[in-house]
CSV table of C-alpha atoms in Angstrom, one decimal:
chain,number,residue,atom,x,y,z
A,1,UNK,CA,-56.7,43.9,-77.2
A,2,UNK,CA,-53.2,43.3,-76.5
A,3,UNK,CA,-51.9,39.5,-75.8
A,4,UNK,CA,-49.1,38.9,-73.6
A,5,UNK,CA,-45.7,37.8,-75.4
A,6,UNK,CA,-45.8,34.4,-73.3
A,7,UNK,CA,-49.4,33.6,-74.7
A,8,UNK,CA,-48.4,34.3,-78.1
A,9,UNK,CA,-45.4,31.9,-77.7
A,10,UNK,CA,-47.7,28.9,-77.3
A,11,UNK,CA,-48.6,27.1,-80.6
A,12,UNK,CA,-51.8,26.1,-81.6
A,13,UNK,CA,-52.3,22.2,-81.6
A,14,UNK,CA,-51.6,21.0,-84.8
A,15,UNK,CA,-54.6,18.4,-84.5
A,16,UNK,CA,-57.3,21.0,-84.1
A,17,UNK,CA,-57.9,21.6,-87.9
A,18,UNK,CA,-58.3,17.9,-88.4
A,19,UNK,CA,-60.3,17.4,-85.3
A,20,UNK,CA,-62.6,20.4,-86.3
A,21,UNK,CA,-62.9,19.0,-89.9
A,22,UNK,CA,-64.1,15.3,-88.6
A,23,UNK,CA,-66.5,16.9,-86.1
A,24,UNK,CA,-68.1,19.0,-89.1
A,25,UNK,CA,-68.2,16.1,-91.3
A,26,UNK,CA,-69.6,13.8,-88.5
A,27,UNK,CA,-72.6,16.7,-87.9
A,28,UNK,CA,-73.4,16.6,-91.5
A,29,UNK,CA,-74.0,12.9,-91.5
A,30,UNK,CA,-70.6,11.3,-92.6
A,31,UNK,CA,-69.7,7.8,-91.3
A,32,UNK,CA,-66.2,8.9,-89.6
A,33,UNK,CA,-64.1,6.6,-87.9
A,34,UNK,CA,-62.1,8.2,-85.4
A,35,UNK,CA,-58.6,6.9,-84.1
A,36,UNK,CA,-57.7,10.0,-81.9
A,37,UNK,CA,-59.1,9.1,-78.5
A,38,UNK,CA,-56.9,9.6,-75.7
A,39,UNK,CA,-59.2,8.2,-73.2
A,40,UNK,CA,-60.5,4.4,-72.6
A,41,UNK,CA,-63.8,3.6,-74.3
A,42,UNK,CA,-64.8,1.6,-71.2
A,43,UNK,CA,-67.4,3.0,-68.6
A,44,UNK,CA,-66.1,3.9,-65.0
A,45,UNK,CA,-66.6,0.8,-63.1
A,46,UNK,CA,-70.0,0.7,-60.9
A,47,UNK,CA,-68.2,0.6,-57.8
A,48,UNK,CA,-66.5,3.9,-58.5
A,49,UNK,CA,-69.8,5.7,-59.7
A,50,UNK,CA,-71.6,4.4,-56.4
A,51,UNK,CA,-68.9,6.0,-54.3
A,52,UNK,CA,-69.6,9.4,-56.0
A,53,UNK,CA,-73.3,9.0,-55.5
A,54,UNK,CA,-72.7,8.2,-51.7
A,55,UNK,CA,-70.5,11.3,-51.5
A,56,UNK,CA,-73.2,13.4,-52.8
A,57,UNK,CA,-75.7,11.8,-50.6
A,58,UNK,CA,-73.7,12.2,-47.5
A,59,UNK,CA,-73.1,16.1,-48.4
A,60,UNK,CA,-69.4,15.8,-49.3
A,61,UNK,CA,-69.8,18.6,-51.7
A,62,UNK,CA,-67.8,21.5,-49.9
A,63,UNK,CA,-64.3,22.7,-50.2
A,64,UNK,CA,-61.4,20.2,-49.3
A,65,UNK,CA,-57.8,20.7,-48.4
A,66,UNK,CA,-56.2,22.6,-51.3
A,67,UNK,CA,-53.9,19.5,-52.1
A,68,UNK,CA,-56.5,17.0,-51.6
A,69,UNK,CA,-58.4,15.0,-48.7
A,70,UNK,CA,-56.5,13.1,-46.2
A,71,UNK,CA,-58.5,10.0,-47.2
A,72,UNK,CA,-57.3,10.1,-50.9
A,73,UNK,CA,-53.7,11.0,-50.0
A,74,UNK,CA,-53.7,7.7,-48.0
A,75,UNK,CA,-55.1,5.5,-50.7
A,76,UNK,CA,-52.5,7.2,-53.2
A,77,UNK,CA,-49.7,6.5,-50.6
A,78,UNK,CA,-50.8,2.8,-50.3
A,79,UNK,CA,-51.2,2.6,-54.0
A,80,UNK,CA,-47.4,3.8,-54.7
A,81,UNK,CA,-46.5,1.3,-52.2
A,82,UNK,CA,-47.8,-1.4,-53.6
A,83,UNK,CA,-47.0,-0.7,-57.1
A,84,UNK,CA,-43.6,0.7,-56.7
A,85,UNK,CA,-42.5,-0.2,-53.2
A,86,UNK,CA,-42.0,3.5,-52.4
A,87,UNK,CA,-43.4,5.1,-49.3
A,88,UNK,CA,-44.7,8.8,-49.3
A,89,UNK,CA,-46.0,10.8,-46.5
A,90,UNK,CA,-49.1,13.2,-46.6
A,91,UNK,CA,-47.0,16.2,-47.2
A,92,UNK,CA,-45.2,14.5,-50.2
A,93,UNK,CA,-48.5,14.0,-52.3
A,94,UNK,CA,-50.7,16.6,-54.0
A,95,UNK,CA,-54.1,16.0,-55.8
A,96,UNK,CA,-54.8,18.3,-58.7
A,97,UNK,CA,-57.5,18.6,-61.2
A,98,UNK,CA,-56.0,16.0,-63.6
A,99,UNK,CA,-52.4,14.9,-64.0
A,100,UNK,CA,-51.9,18.0,-66.6
A,101,UNK,CA,-52.6,20.4,-63.8
A,102,UNK,CA,-49.9,18.4,-61.6
A,103,UNK,CA,-47.4,18.8,-64.6
A,104,UNK,CA,-48.0,22.5,-65.0
A,105,UNK,CA,-47.6,23.2,-61.2
A,106,UNK,CA,-44.6,21.2,-61.0
A,107,UNK,CA,-43.0,23.1,-64.1
A,108,UNK,CA,-44.1,26.4,-62.8
A,109,UNK,CA,-42.5,25.5,-59.5
A,110,UNK,CA,-39.1,24.2,-60.8
A,111,UNK,CA,-38.2,26.5,-63.8
A,112,UNK,CA,-37.0,30.0,-63.9
A,113,UNK,CA,-36.7,32.2,-66.8
A,114,UNK,CA,-34.0,30.8,-69.7
A,115,UNK,CA,-33.8,27.2,-67.8
A,116,UNK,CA,-33.8,24.2,-70.0
A,117,UNK,CA,-36.0,21.2,-69.8
A,118,UNK,CA,-35.1,17.9,-71.8
A,119,UNK,CA,-38.1,16.4,-73.6
A,120,UNK,CA,-37.5,13.1,-75.3
A,121,UNK,CA,-38.9,13.3,-78.7
A,122,UNK,CA,-41.5,12.1,-80.0
A,123,UNK,CA,-43.7,13.9,-76.8
A,124,UNK,CA,-46.9,14.3,-75.8
A,125,UNK,CA,-48.3,17.5,-77.3
A,126,UNK,CA,-48.5,19.6,-74.1
A,127,UNK,CA,-45.1,19.0,-72.5
A,128,UNK,CA,-43.3,21.7,-74.8
A,129,UNK,CA,-46.1,24.3,-74.4
A,130,UNK,CA,-46.1,24.0,-70.5
A,131,UNK,CA,-42.5,24.6,-70.5
A,132,UNK,CA,-42.7,27.6,-72.7
A,133,UNK,CA,-45.6,29.1,-70.4
A,134,UNK,CA,-43.2,28.7,-67.4
A,135,UNK,CA,-40.4,30.6,-69.0
A,136,UNK,CA,-38.4,27.6,-70.0
A,137,UNK,CA,-36.7,26.4,-72.9
A,138,UNK,CA,-37.8,22.9,-74.3
A,139,UNK,CA,-34.8,20.9,-75.6
A,140,UNK,CA,-35.9,18.0,-77.7
A,141,UNK,CA,-33.7,14.8,-77.6
A,142,UNK,CA,-34.4,12.2,-80.3
A,143,UNK,CA,-35.4,8.7,-79.5
A,144,UNK,CA,-36.6,7.6,-82.9
A,145,UNK,CA,-33.6,5.6,-83.6
A,146,UNK,CA,-33.7,3.8,-80.3
A,147,UNK,CA,-37.2,2.5,-80.5
A,148,UNK,CA,-38.7,5.4,-78.9
A,149,UNK,CA,-36.9,4.9,-75.7
A,150,UNK,CA,-34.3,7.8,-74.3
A,151,UNK,CA,-31.0,6.2,-74.0
A,152,UNK,CA,-28.2,8.0,-71.7
A,153,UNK,CA,-25.7,8.1,-74.3
A,154,UNK,CA,-27.8,10.4,-76.3
A,155,UNK,CA,-29.3,12.4,-73.4
A,156,UNK,CA,-25.8,13.4,-72.2
A,157,UNK,CA,-24.9,15.2,-75.5
A,158,UNK,CA,-27.8,17.7,-74.7
A,159,UNK,CA,-27.0,18.5,-71.4
A,160,UNK,CA,-25.4,21.9,-70.5
A,161,UNK,CA,-25.2,24.3,-67.5
A,162,UNK,CA,-28.7,25.8,-68.0
A,163,UNK,CA,-30.6,22.0,-67.9
A,164,UNK,CA,-32.5,21.8,-64.6
A,165,UNK,CA,-35.3,19.3,-65.4
A,166,UNK,CA,-35.8,16.1,-67.7
A,167,UNK,CA,-39.4,15.0,-68.5
A,168,UNK,CA,-39.9,11.1,-69.1
A,169,UNK,CA,-42.9,9.4,-70.0
A,170,UNK,CA,-43.3,5.7,-69.6
A,171,UNK,CA,-45.5,4.2,-71.1
A,172,UNK,CA,-45.1,6.6,-73.7
A,173,UNK,CA,-47.9,8.6,-75.7
A,174,UNK,CA,-47.6,8.6,-78.4
A,175,UNK,CA,-45.4,5.7,-79.0
A,176,UNK,CA,-46.5,3.0,-76.6
A,177,UNK,CA,-42.9,2.3,-75.4
A,178,UNK,CA,-41.9,1.4,-71.8
A,179,UNK,CA,-38.4,2.0,-70.5
A,180,UNK,CA,-36.4,-0.8,-69.2
A,181,UNK,CA,-34.7,-0.8,-65.8
A,182,UNK,CA,-31.3,-0.9,-67.4
A,183,UNK,CA,-32.1,2.5,-69.4
A,184,UNK,CA,-33.7,4.1,-66.4
A,185,UNK,CA,-30.6,3.2,-64.2
A,186,UNK,CA,-28.2,4.8,-66.8
A,187,UNK,CA,-30.5,8.1,-67.0
A,188,UNK,CA,-30.7,8.1,-63.0
A,189,UNK,CA,-27.0,8.2,-62.9
A,190,UNK,CA,-26.7,10.9,-65.5
A,191,UNK,CA,-29.3,12.9,-63.7
A,192,UNK,CA,-27.4,12.7,-60.3
A,193,UNK,CA,-24.2,13.4,-61.8
A,194,UNK,CA,-25.6,16.7,-63.6
A,195,UNK,CA,-28.0,17.6,-60.8
A,196,UNK,CA,-31.1,17.3,-63.0
A,197,UNK,CA,-34.5,16.9,-61.7
A,198,UNK,CA,-36.9,14.2,-63.0
A,199,UNK,CA,-40.6,14.7,-63.8
A,200,UNK,CA,-41.8,11.3,-64.6
A,201,UNK,CA,-45.1,10.9,-66.2
A,202,UNK,CA,-46.6,7.5,-65.5
A,203,UNK,CA,-50.2,8.0,-66.1
A,204,UNK,CA,-50.3,4.8,-68.3
A,205,UNK,CA,-48.3,2.7,-65.7
A,206,UNK,CA,-51.2,0.2,-65.3
A,207,UNK,CA,-51.7,-0.3,-69.2
A,208,UNK,CA,-48.6,-2.7,-69.8
A,209,UNK,CA,-48.6,-5.6,-72.2
A,210,UNK,CA,-46.9,-9.0,-72.7
A,211,UNK,CA,-45.7,-9.4,-69.0
A,212,UNK,CA,-43.0,-6.4,-69.4
A,213,UNK,CA,-41.7,-5.4,-66.1
A,214,UNK,CA,-42.5,-2.0,-65.1
A,215,UNK,CA,-40.3,0.4,-63.0
A,216,UNK,CA,-40.3,4.2,-62.0
A,217,UNK,CA,-36.8,6.0,-62.1
A,218,UNK,CA,-37.6,7.3,-58.7
A,219,UNK,CA,-37.3,3.8,-57.2
A,220,UNK,CA,-33.4,3.9,-58.1
A,221,UNK,CA,-30.9,5.0,-55.3
A,222,UNK,CA,-30.5,8.8,-54.7
A,223,UNK,CA,-33.5,9.4,-57.1
A,224,UNK,CA,-36.5,9.6,-54.5
A,225,UNK,CA,-35.3,13.2,-53.6
A,226,UNK,CA,-35.0,14.4,-57.4
A,227,UNK,CA,-38.0,12.8,-58.9
A,228,UNK,CA,-41.6,13.9,-59.1
A,229,UNK,CA,-44.1,10.9,-60.0
A,230,UNK,CA,-47.2,12.0,-62.0
A,231,UNK,CA,-50.0,9.9,-62.1
A,232,UNK,CA,-53.9,9.6,-61.7
A,233,UNK,CA,-57.0,7.7,-62.2
A,234,UNK,CA,-58.1,8.7,-65.7
A,235,UNK,CA,-56.5,6.0,-67.8
A,236,UNK,CA,-56.4,3.1,-65.4
A,237,UNK,CA,-59.9,3.4,-64.2
A,238,UNK,CA,-61.7,4.9,-67.4
A,239,UNK,CA,-62.2,8.2,-65.4
A,240,UNK,CA,-60.8,10.8,-67.8
A,241,UNK,CA,-63.8,13.1,-67.1
A,242,UNK,CA,-63.6,13.0,-63.4
A,243,UNK,CA,-60.3,15.0,-63.5
A,244,UNK,CA,-58.3,13.8,-60.7
A,245,UNK,CA,-54.5,13.7,-61.2
A,246,UNK,CA,-51.7,13.3,-58.3
A,247,UNK,CA,-48.1,13.7,-57.9
A,248,UNK,CA,-45.7,12.4,-55.3
A,249,UNK,CA,-42.1,13.9,-54.5
A,250,UNK,CA,-40.2,16.0,-52.3
A,251,UNK,CA,-42.3,17.8,-49.8
A,252,UNK,CA,-40.7,21.2,-50.5
A,253,UNK,CA,-41.8,20.8,-54.2
A,254,UNK,CA,-45.2,19.5,-53.4
A,255,UNK,CA,-45.6,22.5,-50.9
A,256,UNK,CA,-44.9,24.9,-53.8
A,257,UNK,CA,-47.2,23.2,-56.0
A,258,UNK,CA,-50.0,23.4,-53.4
A,259,UNK,CA,-49.2,27.1,-52.9
A,260,UNK,CA,-49.7,27.7,-56.7
A,261,UNK,CA,-52.7,25.5,-56.8
A,262,UNK,CA,-54.1,27.5,-53.9
A,263,UNK,CA,-54.2,30.8,-56.0
A,264,UNK,CA,-55.3,29.1,-59.2
A,265,UNK,CA,-57.9,26.4,-59.0
A,266,UNK,CA,-57.8,25.5,-55.4
A,267,UNK,CA,-59.1,21.9,-54.4
A,268,UNK,CA,-60.0,19.3,-57.0
A,269,UNK,CA,-63.5,18.3,-57.1
A,270,UNK,CA,-64.7,16.8,-53.7
A,271,UNK,CA,-67.2,14.5,-55.1
A,272,UNK,CA,-64.2,13.1,-57.7
A,273,UNK,CA,-61.9,12.7,-54.9
A,274,UNK,CA,-64.4,10.3,-52.8
A,275,UNK,CA,-64.6,8.3,-56.0
A,276,UNK,CA,-60.9,8.2,-56.6
A,277,UNK,CA,-60.6,6.7,-53.0
A,278,UNK,CA,-63.0,3.8,-54.1
A,279,UNK,CA,-60.9,3.4,-57.3
A,280,UNK,CA,-57.7,3.0,-55.6
A,281,UNK,CA,-58.9,1.0,-52.4
A,282,UNK,CA,-61.9,-1.3,-53.7
A,283,UNK,CA,-61.4,-4.4,-55.6
A,284,UNK,CA,-62.5,-4.0,-59.3
A,285,UNK,CA,-63.7,-7.6,-59.7
A,286,UNK,CA,-61.2,-7.8,-62.7
A,287,UNK,CA,-62.4,-4.7,-64.5
A,288,UNK,CA,-58.9,-3.5,-64.9
A,289,UNK,CA,-57.4,-6.8,-66.2
A,290,UNK,CA,-60.2,-7.2,-68.6
A,291,UNK,CA,-59.6,-3.8,-69.8
A,292,UNK,CA,-55.9,-4.6,-70.5
A,293,UNK,CA,-56.8,-7.8,-72.2
A,294,UNK,CA,-59.1,-6.2,-74.5
A,295,UNK,CA,-56.6,-3.5,-75.4
A,296,UNK,CA,-53.8,-6.0,-76.0
A,297,UNK,CA,-56.1,-8.0,-78.3
A,298,UNK,CA,-56.8,-4.8,-80.4
A,299,UNK,CA,-53.1,-3.8,-80.3
A,300,UNK,CA,-51.9,-7.0,-81.9
A,301,UNK,CA,-54.5,-7.0,-84.5
A,302,UNK,CA,-53.9,-3.3,-85.5
A,303,UNK,CA,-50.1,-3.8,-85.5
A,304,UNK,CA,-50.6,-7.0,-87.8
A,305,UNK,CA,-52.8,-5.2,-90.2
A,306,UNK,CA,-50.7,-1.9,-90.5
A,307,UNK,CA,-47.4,-3.8,-90.9
A,308,UNK,CA,-49.2,-5.8,-93.9
A,309,UNK,CA,-50.2,-2.6,-95.6
A,310,UNK,CA,-48.4,-0.9,-98.5
A,311,UNK,CA,-46.0,2.0,-97.4
A,312,UNK,CA,-47.0,1.7,-93.8
A,313,UNK,CA,-44.9,0.3,-90.7
A,314,UNK,CA,-45.1,0.4,-87.1
A,315,UNK,CA,-43.7,-1.0,-83.8
A,316,UNK,CA,-45.6,-3.1,-81.3
A,317,UNK,CA,-46.3,-1.0,-78.4
A,318,UNK,CA,-45.8,-2.2,-75.0
A,319,UNK,CA,-47.8,0.2,-72.9
A,320,UNK,CA,-50.7,2.9,-73.3
A,321,UNK,CA,-53.1,2.4,-76.0
A,322,UNK,CA,-51.5,3.9,-79.1
A,323,UNK,CA,-49.8,2.8,-82.1
A,324,UNK,CA,-47.4,5.1,-83.9
A,325,UNK,CA,-47.3,4.5,-87.6
A,326,UNK,CA,-44.4,5.5,-89.8
A,327,UNK,CA,-45.9,6.9,-93.1
A,328,UNK,CA,-43.0,8.3,-94.6
A,329,UNK,CA,-43.2,6.3,-97.9
A,330,UNK,CA,-46.4,7.8,-98.8
A,331,UNK,CA,-44.6,11.4,-99.1
A,332,UNK,CA,-44.5,12.6,-102.6
A,333,UNK,CA,-47.6,10.2,-103.7
A,334,UNK,CA,-51.0,11.6,-104.6
A,335,UNK,CA,-54.4,10.8,-103.8
A,336,UNK,CA,-57.3,12.5,-106.0
A,337,UNK,CA,-54.9,15.0,-107.4
A,338,UNK,CA,-53.6,15.9,-103.7
A,339,UNK,CA,-49.8,15.3,-102.8
A,340,UNK,CA,-49.0,14.1,-99.4
A,341,UNK,CA,-45.8,16.1,-98.2
A,342,UNK,CA,-46.1,15.6,-94.4
A,343,UNK,CA,-48.4,13.9,-91.6
A,344,UNK,CA,-51.0,16.9,-91.8
A,345,UNK,CA,-51.4,16.1,-95.5
A,346,UNK,CA,-51.8,12.6,-94.8
A,347,UNK,CA,-54.6,12.9,-92.3
A,348,UNK,CA,-56.5,15.4,-94.0
A,349,UNK,CA,-56.7,13.6,-97.2
A,350,UNK,CA,-57.5,10.2,-95.5
A,351,UNK,CA,-60.3,12.4,-93.7
A,352,UNK,CA,-61.9,14.0,-96.7
A,353,UNK,CA,-61.6,11.0,-98.9
A,354,UNK,CA,-61.8,7.8,-96.7
A,355,UNK,CA,-63.8,9.3,-93.6
A,356,UNK,CA,-61.1,8.2,-91.1
A,357,UNK,CA,-59.6,10.5,-88.4
A,358,UNK,CA,-56.1,10.2,-87.1
A,359,UNK,CA,-53.6,12.5,-85.3
A,360,UNK,CA,-50.7,13.9,-87.4
A,361,UNK,CA,-47.5,13.3,-85.9
A,362,UNK,CA,-46.4,16.6,-86.3
A,363,UNK,CA,-48.3,17.2,-83.0
A,364,UNK,CA,-45.7,15.1,-81.1
A,365,UNK,CA,-42.7,16.4,-82.9
A,366,UNK,CA,-42.6,13.6,-85.5
A,367,UNK,CA,-43.7,14.5,-88.8
A,368,UNK,CA,-42.9,11.2,-90.5
A,369,UNK,CA,-45.8,9.5,-88.4
A,370,UNK,CA,-49.5,9.4,-87.4
A,371,UNK,CA,-51.0,8.3,-84.0
A,372,UNK,CA,-53.9,5.9,-84.0
A,373,UNK,CA,-55.5,4.8,-80.7
A,374,UNK,CA,-57.0,1.4,-80.2
A,375,UNK,CA,-59.2,2.8,-77.4
A,376,UNK,CA,-62.2,2.2,-79.6
A,377,UNK,CA,-64.2,-0.9,-80.6
A,378,UNK,CA,-62.8,-3.7,-82.7
A,379,UNK,CA,-65.5,-3.0,-85.0
A,380,UNK,CA,-64.4,0.5,-85.6
A,381,UNK,CA,-60.7,-0.8,-85.7
A,382,UNK,CA,-61.5,-3.2,-88.5
A,383,UNK,CA,-63.7,-0.7,-90.5
A,384,UNK,CA,-61.1,2.1,-90.1
A,385,UNK,CA,-58.1,0.1,-91.0
A,386,UNK,CA,-59.9,-1.3,-94.0
A,387,UNK,CA,-60.3,2.3,-95.2
A,388,UNK,CA,-56.7,3.2,-94.4
A,389,UNK,CA,-55.6,0.3,-96.5
A,390,UNK,CA,-57.9,1.2,-99.4
A,391,UNK,CA,-56.4,4.7,-99.0
A,392,UNK,CA,-52.7,3.9,-99.4
A,393,UNK,CA,-53.5,1.4,-102.1
A,394,UNK,CA,-55.0,4.4,-104.1
A,395,UNK,CA,-51.9,6.2,-103.9
A,396,UNK,CA,-50.0,7.1,-107.0
């Protein structure tokens, strides 16, 4: 079989080997603590599940418009108006099968062969591969020295005539950083000056801690027409499996994205769309705030424990539900005769010897780090961190 060149360009996820090993060990009866989860460990709220059941009973099980129902688009429009103070019309909104599809559709519609896409690094694993699939060139812009936040002074050094798109993610996966208004304003000015379009991934926008003020780059002057906001219900409402994402931006781009979607997946799930209307419009009786409070509690505990451990350090995340841990001081050290040379070694040795699964930082373009998710119970967090501490203390 002849595989296309574009498919061969796509790198396999560096996390697959560790993930497969963790699942195998778990199936063999080992007590594995997993810190890899990219989804809330809370159940979808009851009023959302009830809306889905009602949709089934009402026969709302047929095709919908490709870009989403009017009811859901209205709910999304109201949501953005309330959250960001931005008004979007029906033809400026698209609903897709998860935020990931929104991202891919947008890149496919924006990028021509050889166009460059600026991506702050560390980055979510699929950004670079999506760009390559669409014929673009991912250009990584470092942020580690600036607290995992993209700075305009750094960004300007990576812009050239082929630069077409900037992707930003705030709150950030894997680092948990949140961009300030000042940083976003400076980035916006640079994008306007250089005619760069922005894809702003805001999927974690409701998961913010310590009263940090949230802002979208789309809200700045002259940025509305050059920004596509990506969001969805998966993280905010614990609806990862429902597969509903949405995007809002210039109607010309939204129409192009809808055309692509019409020839690939067509409309998103009809029942999940009805459930998403309930998620965005009905009161949750404090479910979201309770989830955020619990995440914040776990976050603080995890950061305090990690920073008290030998060789390890991390920053306090301000959003999302991840801690990005610097493990570089463990490089060159050994555990049971095996040497740690990179994040993959660290993760594999940890899993094999101490039964804890983490995501190697190389998956996010940062080999000096590992990512831990605190979207798991406090009991698991305590047990898992105890094992990690035993691991680093055993290093020679």
